Tab-separated table of C-alpha atoms in Angstrom:
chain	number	residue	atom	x	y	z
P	116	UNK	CA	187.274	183.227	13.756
P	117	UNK	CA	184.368	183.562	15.580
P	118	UNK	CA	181.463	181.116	15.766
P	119	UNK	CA	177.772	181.076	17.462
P	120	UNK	CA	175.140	183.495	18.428
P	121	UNK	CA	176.189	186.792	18.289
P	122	UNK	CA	179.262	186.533	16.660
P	123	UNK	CA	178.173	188.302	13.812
P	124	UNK	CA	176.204	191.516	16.144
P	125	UNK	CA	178.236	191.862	19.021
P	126	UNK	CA	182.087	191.157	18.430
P	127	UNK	CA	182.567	194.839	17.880
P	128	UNK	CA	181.381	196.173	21.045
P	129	UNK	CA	183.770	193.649	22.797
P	130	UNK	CA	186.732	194.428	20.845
P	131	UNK	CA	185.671	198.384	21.405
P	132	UNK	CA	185.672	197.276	24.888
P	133	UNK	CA	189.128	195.537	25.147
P	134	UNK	CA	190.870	198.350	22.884
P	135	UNK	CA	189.595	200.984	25.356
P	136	UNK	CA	190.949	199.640	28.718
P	137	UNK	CA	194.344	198.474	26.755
P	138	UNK	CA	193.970	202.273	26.076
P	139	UNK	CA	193.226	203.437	29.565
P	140	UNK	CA	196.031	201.062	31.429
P	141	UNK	CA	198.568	202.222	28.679
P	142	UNK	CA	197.709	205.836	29.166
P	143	UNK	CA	197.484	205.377	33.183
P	144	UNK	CA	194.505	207.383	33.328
P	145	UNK	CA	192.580	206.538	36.710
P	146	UNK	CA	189.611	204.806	36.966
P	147	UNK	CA	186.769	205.187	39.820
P	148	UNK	CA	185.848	201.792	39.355
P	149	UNK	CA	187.265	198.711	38.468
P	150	UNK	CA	185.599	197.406	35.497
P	151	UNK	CA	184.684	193.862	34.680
P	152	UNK	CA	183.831	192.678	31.403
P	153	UNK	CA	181.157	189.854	31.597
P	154	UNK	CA	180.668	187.983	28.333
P	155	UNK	CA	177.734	185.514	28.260
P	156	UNK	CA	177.215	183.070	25.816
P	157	UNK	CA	172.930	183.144	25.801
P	158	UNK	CA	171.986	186.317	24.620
P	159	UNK	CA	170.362	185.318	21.471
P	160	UNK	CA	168.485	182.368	23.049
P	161	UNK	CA	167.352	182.681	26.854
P	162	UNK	CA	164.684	184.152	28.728
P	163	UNK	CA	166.978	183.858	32.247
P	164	UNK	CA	170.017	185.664	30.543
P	165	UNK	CA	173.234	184.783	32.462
P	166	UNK	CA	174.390	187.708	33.766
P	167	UNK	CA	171.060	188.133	35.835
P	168	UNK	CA	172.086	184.356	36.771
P	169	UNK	CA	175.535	185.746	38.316
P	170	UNK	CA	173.552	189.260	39.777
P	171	UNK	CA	170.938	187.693	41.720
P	172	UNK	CA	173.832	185.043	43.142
P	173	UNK	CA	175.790	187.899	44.218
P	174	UNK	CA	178.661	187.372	42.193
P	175	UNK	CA	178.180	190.445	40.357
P	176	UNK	CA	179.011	194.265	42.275
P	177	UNK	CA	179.596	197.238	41.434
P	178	UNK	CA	178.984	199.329	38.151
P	179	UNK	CA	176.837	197.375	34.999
P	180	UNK	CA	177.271	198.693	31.369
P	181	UNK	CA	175.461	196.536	29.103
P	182	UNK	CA	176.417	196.428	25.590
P	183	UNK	CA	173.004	194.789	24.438
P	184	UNK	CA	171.816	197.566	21.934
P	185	UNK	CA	172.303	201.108	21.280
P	186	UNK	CA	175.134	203.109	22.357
P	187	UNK	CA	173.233	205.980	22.740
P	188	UNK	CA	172.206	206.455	26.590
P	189	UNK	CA	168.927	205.533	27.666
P	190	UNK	CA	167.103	203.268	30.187
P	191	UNK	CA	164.961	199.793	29.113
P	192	UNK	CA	162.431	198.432	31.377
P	193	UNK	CA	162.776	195.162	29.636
P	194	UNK	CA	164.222	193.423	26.694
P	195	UNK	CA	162.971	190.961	23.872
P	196	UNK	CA	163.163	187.658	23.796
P	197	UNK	CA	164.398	185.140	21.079
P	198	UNK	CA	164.267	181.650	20.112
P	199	UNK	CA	163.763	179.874	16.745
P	200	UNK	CA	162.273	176.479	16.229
P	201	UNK	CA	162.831	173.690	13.522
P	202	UNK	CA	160.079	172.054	11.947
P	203	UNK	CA	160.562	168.809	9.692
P	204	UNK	CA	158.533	167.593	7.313
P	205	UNK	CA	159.077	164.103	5.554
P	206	UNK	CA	157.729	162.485	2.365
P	207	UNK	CA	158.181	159.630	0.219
P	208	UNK	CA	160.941	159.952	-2.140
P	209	UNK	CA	160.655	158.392	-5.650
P	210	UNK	CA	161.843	158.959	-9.318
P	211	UNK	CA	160.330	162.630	-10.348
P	212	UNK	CA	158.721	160.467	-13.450
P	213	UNK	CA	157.062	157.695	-11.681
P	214	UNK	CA	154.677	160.008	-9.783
P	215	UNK	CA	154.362	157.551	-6.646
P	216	UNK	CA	156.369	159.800	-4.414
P	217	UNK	CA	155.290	162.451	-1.864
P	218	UNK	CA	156.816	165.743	-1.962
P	219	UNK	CA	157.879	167.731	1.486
P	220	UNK	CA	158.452	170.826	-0.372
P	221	UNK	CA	155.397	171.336	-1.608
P	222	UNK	CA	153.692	169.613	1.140
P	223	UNK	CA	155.217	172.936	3.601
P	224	UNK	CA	153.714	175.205	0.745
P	225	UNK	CA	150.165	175.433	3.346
P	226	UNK	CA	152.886	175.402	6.323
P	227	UNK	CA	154.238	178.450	5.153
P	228	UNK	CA	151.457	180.347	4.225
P	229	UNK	CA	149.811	180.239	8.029
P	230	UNK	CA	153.206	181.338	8.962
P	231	UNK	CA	153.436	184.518	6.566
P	232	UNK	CA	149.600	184.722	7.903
P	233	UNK	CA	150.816	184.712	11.480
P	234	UNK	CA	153.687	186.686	10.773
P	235	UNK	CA	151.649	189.481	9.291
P	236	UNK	CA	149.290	189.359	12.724
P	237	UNK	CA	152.590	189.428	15.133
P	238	UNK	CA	153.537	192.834	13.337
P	239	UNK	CA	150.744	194.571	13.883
P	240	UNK	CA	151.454	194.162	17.646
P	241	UNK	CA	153.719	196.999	19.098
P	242	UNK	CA	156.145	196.882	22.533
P	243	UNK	CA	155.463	199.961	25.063
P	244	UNK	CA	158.988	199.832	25.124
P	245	UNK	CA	160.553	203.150	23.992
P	246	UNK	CA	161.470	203.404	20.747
P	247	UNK	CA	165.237	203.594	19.650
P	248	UNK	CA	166.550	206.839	19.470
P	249	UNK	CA	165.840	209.108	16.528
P	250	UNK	CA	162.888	206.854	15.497
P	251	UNK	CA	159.225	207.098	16.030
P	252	UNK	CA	158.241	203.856	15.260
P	253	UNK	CA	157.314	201.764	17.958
P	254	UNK	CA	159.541	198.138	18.658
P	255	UNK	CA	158.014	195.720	17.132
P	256	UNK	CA	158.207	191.833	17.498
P	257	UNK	CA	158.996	189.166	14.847
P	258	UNK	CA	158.719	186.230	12.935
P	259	UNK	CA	160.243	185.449	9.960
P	260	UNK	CA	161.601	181.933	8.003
P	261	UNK	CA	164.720	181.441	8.405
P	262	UNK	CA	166.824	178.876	6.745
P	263	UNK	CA	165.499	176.524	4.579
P	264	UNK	CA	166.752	173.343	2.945
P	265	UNK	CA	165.222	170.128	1.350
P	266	UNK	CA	165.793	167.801	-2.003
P	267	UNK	CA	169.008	166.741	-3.324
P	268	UNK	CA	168.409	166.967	-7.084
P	269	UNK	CA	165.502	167.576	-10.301
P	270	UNK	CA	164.943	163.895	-10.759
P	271	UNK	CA	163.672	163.049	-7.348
P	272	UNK	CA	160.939	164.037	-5.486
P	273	UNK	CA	161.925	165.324	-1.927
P	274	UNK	CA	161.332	163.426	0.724
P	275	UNK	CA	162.518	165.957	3.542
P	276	UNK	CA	161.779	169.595	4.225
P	277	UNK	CA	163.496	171.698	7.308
P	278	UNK	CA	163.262	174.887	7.860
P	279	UNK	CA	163.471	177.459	10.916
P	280	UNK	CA	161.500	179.563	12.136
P	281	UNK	CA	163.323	182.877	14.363
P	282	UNK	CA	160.457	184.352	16.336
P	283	UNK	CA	161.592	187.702	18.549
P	284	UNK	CA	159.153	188.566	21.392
P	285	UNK	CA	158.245	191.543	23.422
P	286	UNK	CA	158.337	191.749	27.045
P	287	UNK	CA	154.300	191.949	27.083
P	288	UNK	CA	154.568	188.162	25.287
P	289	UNK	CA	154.294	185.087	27.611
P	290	UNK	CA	156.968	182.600	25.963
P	291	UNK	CA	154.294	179.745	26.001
P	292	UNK	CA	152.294	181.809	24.057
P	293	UNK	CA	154.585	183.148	21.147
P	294	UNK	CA	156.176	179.539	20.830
């Protein structure tokens, strides 16, 4: 079993990866290079990616294939970034009949909506990056709501809200200013 970022996106490429140089080395076929497979952890979550980490030390030569979208072949001149943030909100729990409590669920109700108001502004936006393949719409970034998860039963008002925000961000986007 696998666990973490990417697990769920990216496991197939690697295993695709493994099975075809098993394949190679069983079948003897010669190589003009000897590949390397380099399998970092931060894709998902880092603007200073690991593998340009290793690059600019040096520690990387030779021949890059990056499995980090499409396996058609084409060239990016960048690549979105990623991060999601939690945001908390806490009430005062009480007995949903004696009315003194304050509810975190329905105090994220105006939270939300200037998020789904925000997110509708960051689509408009649109990357100069090339498009995918085969499409003609242009990339896009992204917010959307994530996870959410608050109250523990009918007879209590909430007192905790959590939910997560993903937000994916074009090259054009400063961090600071998406986050």
């Amino acid at each position: 079993r696998l666990y973490g970022l990417g697990a769920a996106d990216m496991k197939g490429a690697i295993a695709a990866a493994l099975l075809a140089l098993r394949a190679i080395h069983e079948t003897g076929l010669p190589l003009a290079y000897r590949p390397r497979l380099l399998l970092c952890t931060d894709e998902e979550g880092g603007l200073y990616p690991g593998i340009r980490w290793l690059a600019e030390r040096g520690l990387v030569e030779g021949h890059l294939l990056n499995f980090n979208g499409g396996a058609l072949p084409r060239i990016w001149a960048g690549c979105f970034g990623s991060f999601n943030l939690q945001v908390r909100l806490t009430g005062h729990s009480a007995h949903s009949s004696g009315g003194a409590g304050v509810n975190a669920i329905e105090a994220a109700l105006p939270v939300w909506q200037a998020l789904m108001a925000l997110k509708a502004q960051i689509g408009t936006r649109a990357s100069a990056l090339p498009p995918p393949p085969g499409s003609a719409e242009p990339l896009r970034p992204l917010l959307s709501l994530a996870t959410a998860q608050g109250g523990t039963c009918g007879g209590q008002v909430p007192d905790r809200f959590e939910f997560v925000v993903s937000r994916r961000y074009m090259p054009e986007e400063r961090f600071d200013e998406a986050l």
